[in-house]
Coordinates of C-alpha atoms in Angstrom, one line a residue:
G1 CA 0.5 -0.5 -8.0
S2 CA -1.4 2.5 -6.8
I3 CA 1.8 4.3 -5.8
H4 CA 3.3 3.6 -9.3
G5 CA 0.0 4.8 -10.8
A6 CA 0.0 8.0 -8.7
L7 CA 3.5 8.9 -9.9
K8 CA 2.5 8.2 -13.5
D9 CA -0.5 10.5 -13.0
C10 CA 1.8 13.3 -11.9
Y11 CA 3.8 13.0 -15.1
S12 CA 1.2 12.0 -17.7
R13 CA -2.2 13.4 -16.5
Q14 CA -3.5 16.8 -15.6
L15 CA -2.1 16.7 -12.1
D16 CA -0.1 19.5 -10.8
C17 CA 2.0 17.5 -8.3
P18 CA 4.6 19.4 -6.2
K19 CA 8.2 18.4 -6.8
L20 CA 8.6 17.3 -3.2
L21 CA 5.6 14.9 -3.5
R22 CA 7.0 13.4 -6.7
E23 CA 10.4 12.8 -4.9
K24 CA 8.6 11.1 -2.0
L25 CA 6.7 8.9 -4.3
E26 CA 9.9 7.9 -6.1
K27 CA 11.5 6.9 -2.7
F28 CA 8.4 5.0 -1.8
I29 CA 8.5 3.0 -5.1
T30 CA 12.3 2.3 -4.6
T31 CA 11.6 0.9 -1.1
I32 CA 8.5 -1.1 -2.2
D33 CA 10.4 -2.6 -5.2
Y34 CA 13.3 -3.6 -2.9
V35 CA 11.1 -5.2 -0.3
S36 CA 9.0 -7.0 -2.9
K37 CA 12.1 -8.5 -4.5
K38 CA 13.5 -9.6 -1.1
A39 CA 10.1 -11.3 -0.3
E40 CA 9.9 -13.3 -3.5
P41 CA 12.3 -16.2 -2.4
Y42 CA 10.2 -16.7 0.8
I43 CA 7.0 -16.8 -1.2
E44 CA 8.5 -19.3 -3.6
A45 CA 9.8 -21.5 -0.7
Q46 CA 6.3 -21.5 0.8
D47 CA 4.7 -22.9 -2.4
S48 CA 6.8 -23.1 -5.5
G49 CA 3.9 -24.2 -7.8
Y50 CA 1.6 -21.4 -6.8
F51 CA 4.5 -18.9 -7.0
H52 CA 5.3 -19.8 -10.6
R53 CA 1.6 -19.8 -11.7
F54 CA 1.1 -16.3 -10.3
H55 CA 4.6 -14.9 -10.8
N56 CA 3.3 -12.3 -13.4
V57 CA 1.1 -11.0 -10.6
I58 CA 3.6 -11.2 -7.7
G59 CA 6.6 -10.1 -9.7
E60 CA 5.4 -6.8 -11.1
E61 CA 3.6 -3.7 -10.1
Y62 CA -0.2 -3.9 -10.6
S63 CA -1.2 -0.4 -11.7
L64 CA -4.6 0.2 -13.3
D65 CA -6.1 3.3 -14.9
Y66 CA -7.8 5.4 -12.3
R67 CA -11.3 6.3 -13.5
P68 CA -13.1 8.4 -10.9
E69 CA -16.7 7.5 -10.4
L70 CA -19.4 7.6 -7.7
L71 CA -21.8 4.7 -7.5
L72 CA -24.1 6.6 -5.2
T73 CA -26.4 3.6 -4.8
A74 CA -25.6 0.4 -3.1
H75 CA -27.2 -3.0 -3.3
R76 CA -27.0 -5.3 -0.3
V77 CA -27.5 -8.9 -1.4
P78 CA -29.0 -11.3 1.2
P79 CA -26.2 -13.3 2.9
N80 CA -25.8 -16.8 1.4
I81 CA -23.9 -19.9 2.2
V82 CA -22.3 -20.3 -1.2
E83 CA -18.5 -20.4 -0.6
Y84 CA -15.9 -19.4 -3.1
D85 CA -13.9 -22.4 -4.4
E86 CA -10.3 -21.1 -4.5
N87 CA -9.1 -24.0 -6.6
K88 CA -11.7 -23.3 -9.3
G89 CA -11.1 -19.6 -9.1
D90 CA -7.3 -19.9 -9.3
H91 CA -7.8 -22.2 -12.4
C92 CA -9.8 -19.4 -14.1
L93 CA -7.2 -16.8 -13.2
N94 CA -4.4 -19.0 -14.5
L95 CA -6.2 -19.4 -17.8
L96 CA -6.2 -15.6 -18.2
S97 CA -2.5 -15.3 -17.6
G98 CA -1.5 -18.3 -19.8
T99 CA -0.2 -20.4 -16.9
G100 CA -3.1 -22.8 -16.8
S101 CA -4.2 -25.9 -18.7
V102 CA -7.4 -27.5 -19.8
G103 CA -7.0 -31.3 -19.4
E104 CA -3.4 -32.0 -20.5
R105 CA -3.4 -29.0 -22.9
Q106 CA -1.5 -25.8 -21.9
V107 CA -3.7 -22.9 -23.0
A108 CA -2.8 -19.5 -24.5
K109 CA -3.1 -16.3 -22.6
C110 CA -6.6 -14.8 -22.3
T111 CA -8.4 -18.1 -22.4
I112 CA -11.9 -17.8 -21.0
T113 CA -14.1 -20.9 -20.7
E114 CA -17.8 -21.0 -20.5
E115 CA -17.5 -22.6 -17.1
C116 CA -15.2 -19.8 -15.8
W117 CA -17.4 -17.0 -17.3
E118 CA -20.5 -18.5 -15.7
Y119 CA -18.8 -18.9 -12.4
M120 CA -17.4 -15.4 -12.3
T121 CA -20.7 -13.7 -13.4
T122 CA -23.0 -15.7 -11.0
P123 CA -25.2 -12.9 -9.6
D124 CA -26.0 -11.9 -6.0
L125 CA -23.1 -13.4 -4.2
D126 CA -21.3 -11.8 -1.2
D127 CA -18.3 -11.9 1.0
Y128 CA -15.0 -13.2 -0.5
F129 CA -16.9 -14.8 -3.4
V130 CA -17.9 -11.4 -4.9
T131 CA -14.4 -9.9 -4.3
H132 CA -12.8 -12.7 -6.2
Q133 CA -15.3 -12.3 -9.0
L134 CA -14.2 -8.7 -9.2
L135 CA -10.5 -9.8 -9.1
Y136 CA -11.2 -11.9 -12.2
F137 CA -12.3 -8.9 -14.2
I138 CA -9.2 -7.0 -12.9
F139 CA -7.1 -9.9 -14.2
I140 CA -8.9 -9.6 -17.6
D141 CA -7.9 -5.9 -17.7
K142 CA -4.4 -6.4 -16.5
N143 CA -3.7 -9.2 -18.9
G144 CA -5.1 -7.3 -21.9
C145 CA -8.0 -9.8 -22.4
L146 CA -10.8 -7.3 -23.2
E147 CA -11.6 -8.8 -26.6
A148 CA -12.0 -12.3 -25.2
A149 CA -14.3 -10.9 -22.5
R150 CA -16.5 -9.1 -25.1
E151 CA -17.0 -12.4 -26.9
F152 CA -18.7 -13.8 -23.8
D153 CA -20.7 -10.7 -22.9
P154 CA -24.3 -11.2 -24.2
D155 CA -24.4 -7.5 -25.4
H156 CA -20.8 -7.6 -26.7
D157 CA -20.4 -4.3 -24.7
P158 CA -17.2 -2.5 -25.7
D159 CA -16.9 -1.4 -22.0
V160 CA -17.9 -4.8 -20.6
L161 CA -15.2 -4.7 -17.9
R162 CA -16.5 -1.5 -16.4
K163 CA -20.1 -2.7 -16.6
E164 CA -19.2 -5.8 -14.6
E165 CA -17.0 -3.9 -12.2
R166 CA -19.7 -1.4 -11.5
K167 CA -22.3 -4.1 -10.9
L168 CA -20.0 -6.0 -8.5
C169 CA -18.8 -2.9 -6.6
T170 CA -22.4 -1.8 -6.2
N171 CA -23.0 -5.1 -4.3
I172 CA -19.8 -4.8 -2.4
L173 CA -20.6 -1.2 -1.4
G174 CA -23.8 -2.5 0.2
E175 CA -21.7 -4.9 2.3
V176 CA -19.1 -2.3 3.3
R177 CA -21.9 0.0 4.5
S178 CA -23.4 -2.7 6.6
E179 CA -19.9 -3.7 8.0
F180 CA -19.1 -0.2 9.1
N181 CA -20.4 0.7 12.6
H182 CA -21.0 4.5 12.4
E183 CA -21.8 4.7 16.1
F184 CA -18.3 3.5 17.1
N185 CA -16.5 4.4 13.8
N186 CA -15.1 0.9 13.4
V187 CA -15.5 -2.5 11.8
D188 CA -15.8 -5.7 13.7
M189 CA -12.3 -7.2 14.0
M190 CA -13.4 -10.4 12.3
Q191 CA -14.6 -8.4 9.3
Q192 CA -11.6 -6.1 8.9
D193 CA -9.7 -8.3 6.5
L194 CA -12.8 -8.5 4.2
F195 CA -13.4 -4.7 4.6
L196 CA -9.9 -4.0 3.4
E197 CA -10.1 -6.4 0.4
Q198 CA -13.4 -4.8 -0.6
T199 CA -12.0 -1.3 -0.3
V200 CA -8.7 -2.0 -2.2
L201 CA -10.3 -3.8 -5.1
C202 CA -13.1 -1.3 -5.8
G203 CA -10.9 1.6 -4.8
V204 CA -8.1 1.0 -7.3
L205 CA -10.8 1.1 -10.0
G206 CA -11.8 4.6 -9.0
F207 CA -15.1 4.0 -7.2
E208 CA -14.8 6.8 -4.7
D209 CA -17.7 5.8 -2.5
F210 CA -15.1 3.6 -0.7
F211 CA -13.0 6.6 0.2
Q212 CA -15.2 8.1 3.0
D213 CA -13.3 10.1 5.6
Q214 CA -14.6 7.7 8.3
Y215 CA -13.3 4.7 6.4
I216 CA -9.8 6.2 5.9
E217 CA -9.5 7.3 9.6
T218 CA -10.7 3.9 10.8
V219 CA -8.2 1.9 8.7
L220 CA -5.4 4.1 9.8
S221 CA -6.4 3.5 13.5
W222 CA -5.8 -0.3 12.9
Q223 CA -2.1 0.2 12.1
Y224 CA 0.5 -0.7 14.7
P225 CA 3.4 1.6 15.5
T226 CA 5.7 -0.8 13.7
G227 CA 3.6 -0.2 10.5
C228 CA 1.9 -3.5 10.2
F229 CA -1.7 -4.5 10.8
A230 CA -2.8 -7.1 13.4
M231 CA -5.5 -7.1 16.1
S232 CA -7.2 -3.7 16.0
P233 CA -5.3 -1.2 18.2
S234 CA -8.8 0.2 19.1
L235 CA -9.2 -2.8 21.4
A236 CA -6.3 -1.5 23.5
P237 CA -8.3 0.9 25.6
K238 CA -10.4 -2.0 26.8
A239 CA -7.4 -3.4 28.8
L240 CA -9.2 -2.8 32.1
D241 CA -12.0 -5.1 30.8
P242 CA -10.0 -7.7 28.9
E243 CA -12.8 -10.3 28.4
P244 CA -13.9 -8.8 25.0
V245 CA -10.3 -9.0 23.8
R246 CA -9.9 -12.6 25.1
T247 CA -13.1 -13.6 23.3
A248 CA -12.0 -12.0 20.0
V249 CA -8.6 -13.7 20.3
R250 CA -10.1 -17.1 21.0
K251 CA -12.4 -16.7 18.0
L252 CA -9.6 -15.8 15.7
M253 CA -7.4 -18.6 16.9
R254 CA -10.2 -21.1 16.4
S255 CA -10.6 -19.9 12.9
L256 CA -6.8 -20.1 12.2
R257 CA -6.6 -23.6 13.7
R258 CA -9.5 -24.8 11.4
E259 CA -7.7 -23.3 8.4
A260 CA -4.5 -25.0 9.4
Q261 CA -6.3 -28.3 9.8
D262 CA -8.0 -27.9 6.4
I263 CA -4.6 -27.5 4.7
E264 CA -3.1 -30.4 6.7
N265 CA -5.9 -32.7 5.7
S266 CA -6.0 -31.7 2.1
P267 CA -4.2 -33.4 -0.8
T268 CA -1.0 -31.6 -1.9
V269 CA -2.6 -30.2 -5.1
V270 CA -5.5 -28.7 -3.1
G271 CA -3.2 -27.3 -0.5
T272 CA -1.0 -25.5 -2.9
A273 CA -3.9 -23.6 -4.3
R274 CA -5.0 -22.4 -0.9
K275 CA -1.9 -21.6 1.2
L276 CA -1.2 -18.1 -0.1
M277 CA -4.8 -17.1 0.4
R278 CA -4.6 -17.9 4.1
E279 CA -3.7 -15.6 7.0
T280 CA -0.4 -16.2 8.8
F281 CA 1.2 -14.6 11.9
M282 CA 4.4 -12.7 11.4
E283 CA 6.8 -11.2 14.0
G284 CA 5.1 -8.9 16.5
Q285 CA 1.7 -10.5 16.0
C286 CA 1.4 -8.9 12.6
L287 CA -1.0 -10.6 10.2
S288 CA 0.4 -11.1 6.7
H289 CA -2.7 -11.0 4.6
K290 CA -4.3 -8.2 6.5
T291 CA -1.1 -6.1 6.3
G292 CA -0.8 -6.7 2.5
L293 CA -4.4 -5.6 2.0
A294 CA -4.0 -2.6 4.2
C295 CA -0.9 -1.5 2.3
G296 CA -2.9 -1.7 -0.9
T297 CA -5.8 0.2 0.6
L298 CA -3.5 3.0 1.8
G299 CA -2.0 3.2 -1.6
A300 CA -5.5 3.6 -3.1
Y301 CA -6.4 6.3 -0.5
L302 CA -3.2 8.2 -1.5
R303 CA -3.9 8.0 -5.2
Y304 CA -7.5 9.3 -4.6
L305 CA -6.3 12.2 -2.4
M306 CA -3.7 13.2 -5.0
D307 CA -6.3 13.1 -7.7
V308 CA -8.6 15.3 -5.7
L309 CA -6.0 17.8 -4.5
Y310 CA -3.8 18.2 -7.6
S311 CA -6.2 17.8 -10.5
Q312 CA -6.2 20.9 -12.7
T313 CA -9.9 20.4 -13.1
P314 CA -11.2 19.9 -9.6
H315 CA -14.4 17.9 -9.5
R316 CA -15.1 17.0 -5.9
P317 CA -14.4 18.3 -2.4
I318 CA -12.1 16.9 0.2
T319 CA -12.0 17.6 3.9
P320 CA -8.7 18.7 5.5
H321 CA -9.3 16.1 8.3
S322 CA -8.7 13.0 6.1
L323 CA -5.7 14.6 4.5
Q324 CA -4.1 15.3 7.9
K325 CA -4.7 11.7 8.9
L326 CA -2.7 10.4 5.9
E327 CA 0.1 12.9 6.4

């Protein structure tokens, strides 16, 4: 979606994009569209019910308006043990897209229930819970449900989506800053997936605090020569002392086994709502969820850099170092 948005920016906004860049973006989009279409049958085979409920998300580009903004402040909420309920969250997302039901009744698009609004606006949550709260408001925007959201907002704020997005990304920024180790310019391997999810969701909305040079360089350092994302390549220099690598691998494998066991032991309905949210290994030890998030993150980085470099009304500096990294 960010690549589509970047190309649209070149043609419809005050961006003075070079012809060669526009041509490269068009080639990117052609390739991305081709690969996405080729992947759809495999996703459907994995879980037909989930695929059809979310086909409007899977089957089209997800481009949002880029509204540059700096949060400047960050709020770090205390870690809590409240876990995100994917079944409940998916139900709320389905109601927005018109593919859900309440009881036996199929609902119209843009349905927001009191229960869903309360769940998605519960304050001071962290981790994947808060990123999925943010995703809910992105769904509201993408599905054209702003009027329905205004009805639930206590202030009936005309810009309720941005208000909620700003609040959530302020909390998420606090987490991102705590996850990033400035001494080693890296993120713990077990938090990299979350770091990417936080970056892509807040980044596509234009919150540019998530586009620090160190963050861009670090994410790029995780990419394998094949292009995918798996175990962090930064662990490779530790080959002479393999114990940290073995420990990390054991930890990851235990986590994946627990997830597989959860799915195996769950009823079919519960399993279908969870499978596509889980991490899976692909060829070459690539991780599917992490690679998908990383692709979205790189697209967000690209759109940000283009907005900075080619805007006819420059509004913020960019260092050559981060640009060279993306090239």
